[in-house]
Short mmCIF file of C-alpha atoms and ligand atoms in Angstrom, two decimals:
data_model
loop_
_atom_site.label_atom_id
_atom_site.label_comp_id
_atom_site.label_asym_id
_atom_site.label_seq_id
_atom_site.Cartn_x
_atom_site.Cartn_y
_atom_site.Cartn_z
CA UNK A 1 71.52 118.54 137.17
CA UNK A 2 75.16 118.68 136.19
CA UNK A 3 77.72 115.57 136.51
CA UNK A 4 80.45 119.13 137.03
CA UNK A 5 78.84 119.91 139.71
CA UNK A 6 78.59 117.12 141.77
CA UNK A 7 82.49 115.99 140.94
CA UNK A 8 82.87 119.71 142.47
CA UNK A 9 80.73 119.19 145.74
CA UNK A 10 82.67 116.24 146.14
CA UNK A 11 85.69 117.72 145.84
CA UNK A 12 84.48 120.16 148.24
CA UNK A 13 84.13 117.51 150.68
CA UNK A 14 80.59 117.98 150.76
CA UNK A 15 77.34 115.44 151.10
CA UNK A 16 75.95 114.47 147.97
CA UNK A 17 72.24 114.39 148.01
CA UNK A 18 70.30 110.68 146.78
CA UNK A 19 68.85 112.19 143.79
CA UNK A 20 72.42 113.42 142.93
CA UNK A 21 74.09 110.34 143.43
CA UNK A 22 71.33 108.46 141.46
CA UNK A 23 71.53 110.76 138.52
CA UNK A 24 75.63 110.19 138.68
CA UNK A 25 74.58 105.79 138.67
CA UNK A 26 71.78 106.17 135.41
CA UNK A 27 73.43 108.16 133.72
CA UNK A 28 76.62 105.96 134.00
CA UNK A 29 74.65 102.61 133.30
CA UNK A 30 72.97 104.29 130.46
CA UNK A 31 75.95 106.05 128.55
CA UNK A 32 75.06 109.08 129.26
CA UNK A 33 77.74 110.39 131.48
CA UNK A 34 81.15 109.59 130.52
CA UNK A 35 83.99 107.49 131.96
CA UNK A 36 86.24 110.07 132.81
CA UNK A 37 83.68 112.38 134.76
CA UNK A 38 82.55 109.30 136.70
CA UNK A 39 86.46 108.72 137.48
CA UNK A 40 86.74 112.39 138.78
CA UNK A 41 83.94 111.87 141.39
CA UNK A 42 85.29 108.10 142.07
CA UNK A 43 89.22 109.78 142.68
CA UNK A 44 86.92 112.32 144.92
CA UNK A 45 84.94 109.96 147.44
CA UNK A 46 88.52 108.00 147.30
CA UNK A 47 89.54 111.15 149.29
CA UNK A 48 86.95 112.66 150.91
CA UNK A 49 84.90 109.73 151.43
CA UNK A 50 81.09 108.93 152.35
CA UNK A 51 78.43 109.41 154.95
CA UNK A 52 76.93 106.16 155.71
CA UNK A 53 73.39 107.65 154.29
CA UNK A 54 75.77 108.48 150.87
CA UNK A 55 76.92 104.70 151.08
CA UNK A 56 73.48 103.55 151.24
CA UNK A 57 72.10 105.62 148.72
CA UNK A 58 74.75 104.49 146.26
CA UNK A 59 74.11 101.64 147.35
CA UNK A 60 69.96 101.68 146.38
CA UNK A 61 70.92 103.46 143.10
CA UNK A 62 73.02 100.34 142.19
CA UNK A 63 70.82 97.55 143.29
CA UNK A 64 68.20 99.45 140.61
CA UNK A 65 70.33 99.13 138.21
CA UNK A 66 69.45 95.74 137.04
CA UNK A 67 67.33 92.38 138.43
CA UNK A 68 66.71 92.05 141.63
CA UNK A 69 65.63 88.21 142.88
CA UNK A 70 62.71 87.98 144.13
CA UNK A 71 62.56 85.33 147.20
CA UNK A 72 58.92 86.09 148.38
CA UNK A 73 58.02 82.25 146.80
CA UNK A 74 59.83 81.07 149.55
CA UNK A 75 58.64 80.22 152.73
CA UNK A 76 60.17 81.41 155.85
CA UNK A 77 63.19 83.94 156.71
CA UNK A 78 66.11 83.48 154.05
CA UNK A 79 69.73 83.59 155.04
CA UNK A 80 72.36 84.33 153.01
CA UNK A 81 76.15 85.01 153.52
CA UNK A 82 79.25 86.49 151.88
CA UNK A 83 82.56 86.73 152.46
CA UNK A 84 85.29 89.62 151.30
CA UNK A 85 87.76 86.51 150.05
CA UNK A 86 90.03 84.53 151.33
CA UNK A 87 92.70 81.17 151.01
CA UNK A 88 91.14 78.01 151.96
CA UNK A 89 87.56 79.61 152.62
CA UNK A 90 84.86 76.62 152.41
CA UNK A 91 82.79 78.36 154.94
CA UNK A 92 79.69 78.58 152.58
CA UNK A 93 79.89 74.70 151.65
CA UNK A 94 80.12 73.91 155.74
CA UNK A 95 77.65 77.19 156.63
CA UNK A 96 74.76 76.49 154.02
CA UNK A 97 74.27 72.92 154.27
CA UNK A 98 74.39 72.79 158.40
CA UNK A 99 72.16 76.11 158.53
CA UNK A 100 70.46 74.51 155.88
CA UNK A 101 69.63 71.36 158.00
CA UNK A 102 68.99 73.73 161.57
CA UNK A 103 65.76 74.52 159.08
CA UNK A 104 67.27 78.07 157.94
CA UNK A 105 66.79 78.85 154.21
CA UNK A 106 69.79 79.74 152.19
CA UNK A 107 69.13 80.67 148.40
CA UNK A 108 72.76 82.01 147.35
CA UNK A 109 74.35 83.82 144.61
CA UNK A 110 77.92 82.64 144.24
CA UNK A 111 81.05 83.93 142.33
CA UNK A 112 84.18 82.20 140.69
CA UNK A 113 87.88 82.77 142.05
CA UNK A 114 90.01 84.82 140.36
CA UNK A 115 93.90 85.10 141.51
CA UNK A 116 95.06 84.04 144.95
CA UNK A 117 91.51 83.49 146.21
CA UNK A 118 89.11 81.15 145.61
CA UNK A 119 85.52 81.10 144.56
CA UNK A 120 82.25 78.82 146.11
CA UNK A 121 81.37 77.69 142.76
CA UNK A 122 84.48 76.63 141.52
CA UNK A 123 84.55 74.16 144.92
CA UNK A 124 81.14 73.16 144.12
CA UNK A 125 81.86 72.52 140.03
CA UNK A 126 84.76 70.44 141.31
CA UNK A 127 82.11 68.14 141.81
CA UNK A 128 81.20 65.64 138.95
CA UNK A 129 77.71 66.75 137.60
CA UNK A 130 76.86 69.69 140.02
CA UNK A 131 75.09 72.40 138.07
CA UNK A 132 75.45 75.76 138.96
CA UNK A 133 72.94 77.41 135.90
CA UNK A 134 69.79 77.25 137.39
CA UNK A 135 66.62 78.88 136.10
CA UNK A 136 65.10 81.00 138.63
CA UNK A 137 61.93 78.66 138.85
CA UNK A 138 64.08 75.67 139.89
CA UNK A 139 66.65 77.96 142.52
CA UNK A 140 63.17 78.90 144.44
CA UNK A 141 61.43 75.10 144.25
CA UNK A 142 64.80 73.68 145.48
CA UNK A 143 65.25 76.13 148.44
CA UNK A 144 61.23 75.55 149.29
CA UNK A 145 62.19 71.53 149.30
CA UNK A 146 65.65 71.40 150.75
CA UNK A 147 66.22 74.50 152.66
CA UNK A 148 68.97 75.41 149.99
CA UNK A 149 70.15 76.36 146.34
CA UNK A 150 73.59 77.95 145.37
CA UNK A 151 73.93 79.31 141.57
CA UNK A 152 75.99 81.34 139.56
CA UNK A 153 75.33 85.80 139.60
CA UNK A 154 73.33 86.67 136.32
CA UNK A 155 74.68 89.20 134.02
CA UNK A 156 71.88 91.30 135.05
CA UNK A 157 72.20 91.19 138.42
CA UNK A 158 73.64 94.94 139.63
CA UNK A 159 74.84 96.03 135.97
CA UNK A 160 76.06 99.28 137.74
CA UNK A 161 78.63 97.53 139.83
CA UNK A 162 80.25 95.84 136.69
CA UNK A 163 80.81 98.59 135.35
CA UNK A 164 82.08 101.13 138.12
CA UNK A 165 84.13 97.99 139.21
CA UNK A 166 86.20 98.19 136.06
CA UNK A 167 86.33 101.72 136.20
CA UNK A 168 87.39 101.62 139.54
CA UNK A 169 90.54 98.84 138.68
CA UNK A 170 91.97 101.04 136.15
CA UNK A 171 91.74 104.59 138.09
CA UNK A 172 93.09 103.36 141.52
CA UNK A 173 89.77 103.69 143.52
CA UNK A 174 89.18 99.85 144.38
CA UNK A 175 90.41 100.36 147.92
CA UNK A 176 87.81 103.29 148.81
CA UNK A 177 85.81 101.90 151.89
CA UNK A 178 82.55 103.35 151.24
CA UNK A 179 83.01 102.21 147.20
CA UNK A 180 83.36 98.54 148.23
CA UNK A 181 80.93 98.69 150.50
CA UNK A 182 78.12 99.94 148.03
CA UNK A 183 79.54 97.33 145.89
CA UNK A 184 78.89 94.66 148.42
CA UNK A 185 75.84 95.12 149.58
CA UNK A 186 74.43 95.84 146.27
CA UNK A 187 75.04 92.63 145.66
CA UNK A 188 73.88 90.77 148.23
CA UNK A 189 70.85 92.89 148.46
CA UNK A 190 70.23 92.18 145.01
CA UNK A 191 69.75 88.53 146.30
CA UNK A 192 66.86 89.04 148.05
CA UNK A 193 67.63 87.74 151.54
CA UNK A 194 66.29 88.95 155.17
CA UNK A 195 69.13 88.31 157.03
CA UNK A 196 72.90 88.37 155.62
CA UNK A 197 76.36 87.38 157.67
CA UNK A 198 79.10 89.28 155.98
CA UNK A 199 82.60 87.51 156.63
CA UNK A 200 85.15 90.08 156.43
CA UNK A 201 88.81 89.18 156.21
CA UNK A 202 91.56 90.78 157.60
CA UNK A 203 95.73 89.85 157.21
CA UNK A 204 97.98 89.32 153.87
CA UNK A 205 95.78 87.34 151.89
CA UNK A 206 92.72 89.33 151.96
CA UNK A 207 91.27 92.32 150.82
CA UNK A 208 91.13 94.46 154.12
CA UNK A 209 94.70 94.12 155.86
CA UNK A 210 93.64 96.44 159.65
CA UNK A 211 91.27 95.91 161.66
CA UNK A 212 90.85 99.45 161.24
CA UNK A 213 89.80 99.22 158.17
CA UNK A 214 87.85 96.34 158.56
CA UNK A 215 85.89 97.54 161.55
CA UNK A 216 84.85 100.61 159.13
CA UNK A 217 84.06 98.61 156.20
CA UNK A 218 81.95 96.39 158.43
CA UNK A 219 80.15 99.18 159.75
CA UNK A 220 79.04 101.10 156.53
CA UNK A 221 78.16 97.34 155.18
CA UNK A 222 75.84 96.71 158.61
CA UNK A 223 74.03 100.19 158.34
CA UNK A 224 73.79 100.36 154.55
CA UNK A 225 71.91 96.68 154.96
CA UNK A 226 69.57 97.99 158.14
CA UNK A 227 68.62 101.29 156.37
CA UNK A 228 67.53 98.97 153.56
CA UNK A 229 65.28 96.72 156.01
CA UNK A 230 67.89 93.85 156.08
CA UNK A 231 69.17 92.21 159.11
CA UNK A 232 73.28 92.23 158.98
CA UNK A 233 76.51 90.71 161.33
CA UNK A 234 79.72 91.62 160.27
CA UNK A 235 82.20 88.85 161.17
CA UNK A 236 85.64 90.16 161.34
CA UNK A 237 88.00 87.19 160.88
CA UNK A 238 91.38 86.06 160.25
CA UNK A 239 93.68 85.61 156.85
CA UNK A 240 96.75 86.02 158.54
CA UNK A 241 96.73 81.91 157.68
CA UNK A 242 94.63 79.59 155.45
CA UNK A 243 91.25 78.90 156.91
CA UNK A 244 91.33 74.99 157.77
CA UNK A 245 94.11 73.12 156.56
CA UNK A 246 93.15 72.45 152.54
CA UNK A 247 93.65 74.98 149.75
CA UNK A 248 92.40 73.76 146.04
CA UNK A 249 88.79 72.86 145.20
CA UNK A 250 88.15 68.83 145.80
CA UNK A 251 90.80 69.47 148.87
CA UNK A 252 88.44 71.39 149.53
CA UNK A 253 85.39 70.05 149.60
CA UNK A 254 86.89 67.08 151.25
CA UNK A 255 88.12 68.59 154.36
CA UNK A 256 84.34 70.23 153.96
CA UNK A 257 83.02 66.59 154.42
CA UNK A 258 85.25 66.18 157.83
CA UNK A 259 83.91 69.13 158.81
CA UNK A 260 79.91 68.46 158.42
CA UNK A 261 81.02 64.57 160.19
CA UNK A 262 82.11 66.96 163.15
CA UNK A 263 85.88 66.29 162.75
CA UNK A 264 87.24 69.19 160.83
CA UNK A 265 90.06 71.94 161.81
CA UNK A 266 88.96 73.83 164.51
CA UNK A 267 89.40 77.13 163.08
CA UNK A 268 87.00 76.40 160.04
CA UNK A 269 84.00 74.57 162.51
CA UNK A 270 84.00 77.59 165.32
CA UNK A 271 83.59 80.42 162.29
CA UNK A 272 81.06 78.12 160.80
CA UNK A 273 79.40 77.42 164.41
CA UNK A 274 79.25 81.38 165.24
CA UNK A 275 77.98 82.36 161.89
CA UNK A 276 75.11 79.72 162.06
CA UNK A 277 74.10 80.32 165.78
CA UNK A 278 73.59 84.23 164.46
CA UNK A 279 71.95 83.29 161.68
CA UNK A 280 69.37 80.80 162.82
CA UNK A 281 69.15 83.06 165.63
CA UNK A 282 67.82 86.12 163.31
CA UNK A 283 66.25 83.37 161.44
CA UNK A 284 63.96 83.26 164.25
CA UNK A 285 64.70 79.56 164.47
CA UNK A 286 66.01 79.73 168.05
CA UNK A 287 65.82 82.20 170.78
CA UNK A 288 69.58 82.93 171.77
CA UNK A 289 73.00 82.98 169.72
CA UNK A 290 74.45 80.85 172.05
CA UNK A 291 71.53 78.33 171.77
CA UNK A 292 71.93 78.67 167.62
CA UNK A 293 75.92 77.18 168.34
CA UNK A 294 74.98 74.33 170.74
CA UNK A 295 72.29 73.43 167.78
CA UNK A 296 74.84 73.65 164.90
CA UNK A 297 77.26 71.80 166.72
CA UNK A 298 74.43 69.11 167.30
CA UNK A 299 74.17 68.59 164.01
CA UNK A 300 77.58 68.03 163.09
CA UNK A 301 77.87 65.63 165.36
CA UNK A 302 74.71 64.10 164.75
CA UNK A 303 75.07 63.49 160.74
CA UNK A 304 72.62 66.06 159.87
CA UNK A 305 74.56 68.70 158.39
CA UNK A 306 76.22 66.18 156.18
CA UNK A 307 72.92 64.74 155.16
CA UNK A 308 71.80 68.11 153.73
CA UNK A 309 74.68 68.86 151.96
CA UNK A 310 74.55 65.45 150.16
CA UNK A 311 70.95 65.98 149.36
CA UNK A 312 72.35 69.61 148.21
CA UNK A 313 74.74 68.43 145.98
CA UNK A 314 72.65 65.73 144.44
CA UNK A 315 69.75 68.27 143.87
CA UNK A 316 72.06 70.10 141.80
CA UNK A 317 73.23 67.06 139.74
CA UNK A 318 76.67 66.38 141.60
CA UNK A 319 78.05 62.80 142.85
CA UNK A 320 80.75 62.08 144.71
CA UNK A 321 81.13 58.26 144.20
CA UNK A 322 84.11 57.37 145.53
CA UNK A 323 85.34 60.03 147.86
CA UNK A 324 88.68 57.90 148.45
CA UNK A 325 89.66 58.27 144.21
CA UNK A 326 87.54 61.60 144.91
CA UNK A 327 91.65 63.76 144.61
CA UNK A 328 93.50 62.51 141.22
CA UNK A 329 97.31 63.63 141.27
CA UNK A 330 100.13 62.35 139.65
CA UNK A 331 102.35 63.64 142.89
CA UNK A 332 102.24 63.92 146.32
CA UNK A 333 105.34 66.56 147.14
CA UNK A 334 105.92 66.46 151.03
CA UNK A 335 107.38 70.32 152.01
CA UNK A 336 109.47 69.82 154.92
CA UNK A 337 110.73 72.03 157.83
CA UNK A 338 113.94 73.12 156.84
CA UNK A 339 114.87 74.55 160.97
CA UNK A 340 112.98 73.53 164.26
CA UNK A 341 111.12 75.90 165.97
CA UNK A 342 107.62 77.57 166.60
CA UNK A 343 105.54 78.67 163.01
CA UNK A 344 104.97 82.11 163.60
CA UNK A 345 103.55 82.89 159.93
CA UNK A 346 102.29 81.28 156.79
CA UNK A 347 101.24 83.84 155.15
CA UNK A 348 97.62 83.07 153.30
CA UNK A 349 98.74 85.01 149.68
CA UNK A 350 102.23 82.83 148.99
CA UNK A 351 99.86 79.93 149.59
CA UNK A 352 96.91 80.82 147.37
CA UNK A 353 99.34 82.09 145.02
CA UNK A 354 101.40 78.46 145.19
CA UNK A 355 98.01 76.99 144.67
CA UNK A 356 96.91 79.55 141.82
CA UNK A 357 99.90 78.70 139.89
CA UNK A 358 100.37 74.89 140.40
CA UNK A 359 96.58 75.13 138.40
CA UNK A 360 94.33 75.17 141.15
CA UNK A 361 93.40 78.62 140.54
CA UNK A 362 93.04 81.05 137.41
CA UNK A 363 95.38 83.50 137.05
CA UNK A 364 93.43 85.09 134.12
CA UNK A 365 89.29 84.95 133.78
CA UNK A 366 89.61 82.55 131.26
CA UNK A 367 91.93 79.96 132.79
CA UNK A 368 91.40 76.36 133.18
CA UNK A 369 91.06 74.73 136.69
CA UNK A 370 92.40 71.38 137.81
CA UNK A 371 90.06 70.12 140.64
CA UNK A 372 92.23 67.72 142.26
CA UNK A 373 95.75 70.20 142.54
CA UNK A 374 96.13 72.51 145.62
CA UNK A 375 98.01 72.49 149.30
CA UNK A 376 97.46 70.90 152.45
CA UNK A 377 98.94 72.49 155.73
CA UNK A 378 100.21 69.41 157.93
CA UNK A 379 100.95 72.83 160.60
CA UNK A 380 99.13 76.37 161.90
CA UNK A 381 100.52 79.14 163.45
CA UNK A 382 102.07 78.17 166.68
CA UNK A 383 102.77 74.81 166.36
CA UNK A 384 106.26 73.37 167.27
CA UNK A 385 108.01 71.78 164.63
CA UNK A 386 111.08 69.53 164.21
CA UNK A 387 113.62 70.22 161.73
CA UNK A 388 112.40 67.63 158.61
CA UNK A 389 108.76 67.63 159.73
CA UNK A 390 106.39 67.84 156.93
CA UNK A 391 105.06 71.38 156.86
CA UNK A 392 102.54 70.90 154.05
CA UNK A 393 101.27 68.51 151.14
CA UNK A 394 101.53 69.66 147.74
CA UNK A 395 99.11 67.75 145.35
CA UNK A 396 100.15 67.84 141.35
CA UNK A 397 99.46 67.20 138.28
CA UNK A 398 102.53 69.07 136.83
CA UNK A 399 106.15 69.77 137.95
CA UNK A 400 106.69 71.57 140.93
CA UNK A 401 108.49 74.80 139.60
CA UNK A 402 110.94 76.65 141.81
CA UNK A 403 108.76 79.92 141.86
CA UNK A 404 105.94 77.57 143.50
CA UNK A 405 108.68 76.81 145.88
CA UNK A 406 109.78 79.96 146.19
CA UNK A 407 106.34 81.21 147.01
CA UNK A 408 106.22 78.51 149.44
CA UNK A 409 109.72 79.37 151.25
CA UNK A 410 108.50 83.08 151.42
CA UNK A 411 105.12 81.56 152.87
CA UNK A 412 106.70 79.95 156.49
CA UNK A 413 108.45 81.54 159.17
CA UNK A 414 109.84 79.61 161.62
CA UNK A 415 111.17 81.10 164.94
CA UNK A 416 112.61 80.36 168.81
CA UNK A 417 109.73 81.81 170.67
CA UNK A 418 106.91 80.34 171.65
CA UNK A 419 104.40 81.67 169.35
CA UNK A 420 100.35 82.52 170.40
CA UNK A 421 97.69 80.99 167.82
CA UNK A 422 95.54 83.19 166.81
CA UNK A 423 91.91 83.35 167.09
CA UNK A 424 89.94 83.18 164.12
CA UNK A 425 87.16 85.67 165.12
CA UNK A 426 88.32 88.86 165.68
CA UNK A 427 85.09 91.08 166.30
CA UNK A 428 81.43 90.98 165.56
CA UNK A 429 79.74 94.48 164.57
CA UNK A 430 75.77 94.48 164.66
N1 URA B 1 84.40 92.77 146.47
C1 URA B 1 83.39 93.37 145.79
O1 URA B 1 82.41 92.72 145.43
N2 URA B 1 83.51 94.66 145.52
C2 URA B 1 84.57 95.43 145.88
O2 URA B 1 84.60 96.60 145.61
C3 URA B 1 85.61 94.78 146.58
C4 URA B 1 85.49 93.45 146.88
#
């Protein structure tokens, strides 16, 4: 077999076969076929694109590449989740602990935040003591105990994606549909669970901006899962706005805690509630979706959900002792209204970006985080404000520089009209 002659096919438009595309993934993870022959074929499927049976044998070839966890140790169906990236997305830190408690088991993979988004284990580190290294031994004894374990990816874990990824940064091929779908689900399949909830965002701040595009991505990502034996919802949600109110890690985590006591924002706790009636639903823990939500509900209101995710938190080291001192700022900055009128946009990327840059993100890899720094909204879409009203809550440990407010100018709109508020879900695809 030729690597030529498979760019060529591709170029052709044509379907490439699995033992073609799996010669094209060794070869790449073992140096044998060069960088710029795999970015010919990657510029190809950017233009010509996949079948779903080429997605899913990319896919496979991927997953082989390196470790893949084995969960059989663990009793029962296990859940895991994953969403494309967003600002102010806690969903995992509400989702695992209350699924978690409904009897589900979640045994997660997690990854940092890099730019406007944010990462599940840099919410989680903002923790004192929580421990994200875990050997595999302990990850599988602490889902068998508690129902749930979240740890940092392995270097080993889908080698092939690492490197494509890069590839694909520097030859303009990240935004190929089928390419991020393999990339995905290689991942998560990796992992080891049954059943997997994919959260895909749509609007400024995320990764997918139509729901065109989202709709297709979701439905290569189901049917690459399914053809692998794996039991997958695609969630298509909104970014057109920060999820909940809080962006920056021990916000965070805080506005987590209302959320498991049953008083969060209602955007945040119906995602979380739909998510978990699916997934205890293909967990085989209840009979109906709708019988999964009135169960997940229960146990926010109930104190259960927040009892497992205390129990989580201290099984992984983390305390939280005093959750009033819990956000350490030298400033409280109050960003007022500067018109009255209906919000009609606060768009999710100036915001993360504010955040990012204020040092409650990295802007590099190697950047330091402050826990405690980060936004509050005080408003969503379609509320009616008063000119002077406090629009948001900026917490710092630093001076408030006039690009942050800049970004945060850019990040309101403010109109006449009566805006709608949009709904968080947009479309499930199973
Ligand atoms: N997230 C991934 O893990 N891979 C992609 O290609 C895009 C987003």
């Amino acid at each position: 077999m030729r690597m030529v002659d498979i760019i060529e096919k591709k170029r052709e438009g044509l379907e490439l076969s699995e033992n073609e595309i799996k010669f094209m993934i060794d070869g790449y993870t073992n140096n044998q076929i060069p960088d710029y022959q795999v970015s010919a074929l990657l510029m190809a499927i950017y233009f010509k694109g996949m079948t779903n049976e080429e997605a899913a044998y990319l896919t496979k070839a991927m997953l082989y590449s390196g470790d893949i966890i084995d969960l059989s140790m663990i009793d029962g169906v296990k859940v895991d989740k994953h969403s494309t990236g967003g600002v102010g997305d806690k969903t995992t830190l509400v989702l695992g602990p209350l699924v978690a408690s409904m009897g589900a088991k979640l045994a997660k993979l997690s990854g940092r935040g890099l730019g406007h988004t944010g990462g599940t284990l840099d919410k989680l580190e903002s923790i004192e003591g929580f421990n994200i290294s875990l050997s595999e031994e302990k990850f599988l004894k602490q889902v068998n105990e508690i129902n749930i374990a979240v740890a940092g990816q392995t270097k080993k874990l889908v080698p092939a994606d690492k490197l494509l990824y890069a590839l694909r940064d520097v030859t303009a091929t990240v935004p190929s549909i089928p390419l991020i779908a393999s990339s995905i689900m290689s991942k998560k399949l990796a992992s080891g669970a049954d059943v997997i909830s994919l959260d895909v965002k749509i609007g400024d701040g995320a990764f997918m901006k139509t729901i065109e595009d989202a709709r297709e991505l979701s439905k290569i990502m189901v049917s690459i899962g399914e053809s692998l034996g794996k039991k997958v919802n695609a969630f298509i949600t909104s970014m057109d706005q920060p999820l909940g109110f809080a962006v920056g890690n021990r916000l965070e985590v805080k506005e987590v805690i209302d959320t498991l006591e049953g008083h969060g924002p209602s955007d945040l706790e119906e995602l979380c509630v739909e998510i978990a009636g699916y997934m205890v639903k293909d967990a085989k823990i209840v009979s109906t979706v709708e019988e999964g939500k009135k169960l997940a509900l229960e146990h926010l209101n109930n104190g259960k959900a927040l009892a497992k995710f205390y129990e989580f938190i201290e099984a992984q080291g983390g305390h939280i002792d005093d959750l009033d001192h819990f956000i350490q700022v030298d400033e409280v900055f109050e960003y007022k209204a500067n018109k009255s009128g209906y919000i009609q946009s606060i768009k999710a990327l100036n915001i993360g970006l504010a955040s990012m840059k204020i040092g409650g993100g990295r802007e590099t890899k190697d950047d330091h985080i402050d826990p405690s720094v980060g936004i509050v909204l005080n408003k969503k879409i379609g509320d009616y404000v008063e000119e002077g009203d406090v629009l948001a809550r900026v917490f710092l440990n630093s001076e408030l520089t006039d690009n942050v407010l800049n970004d945060l100018n850019t990040a309101f709109t403010i109109t006449d009209d009566i805006q709608e508020k949009t709904p968080i879900i947009k479309e499930i695809i199973n």
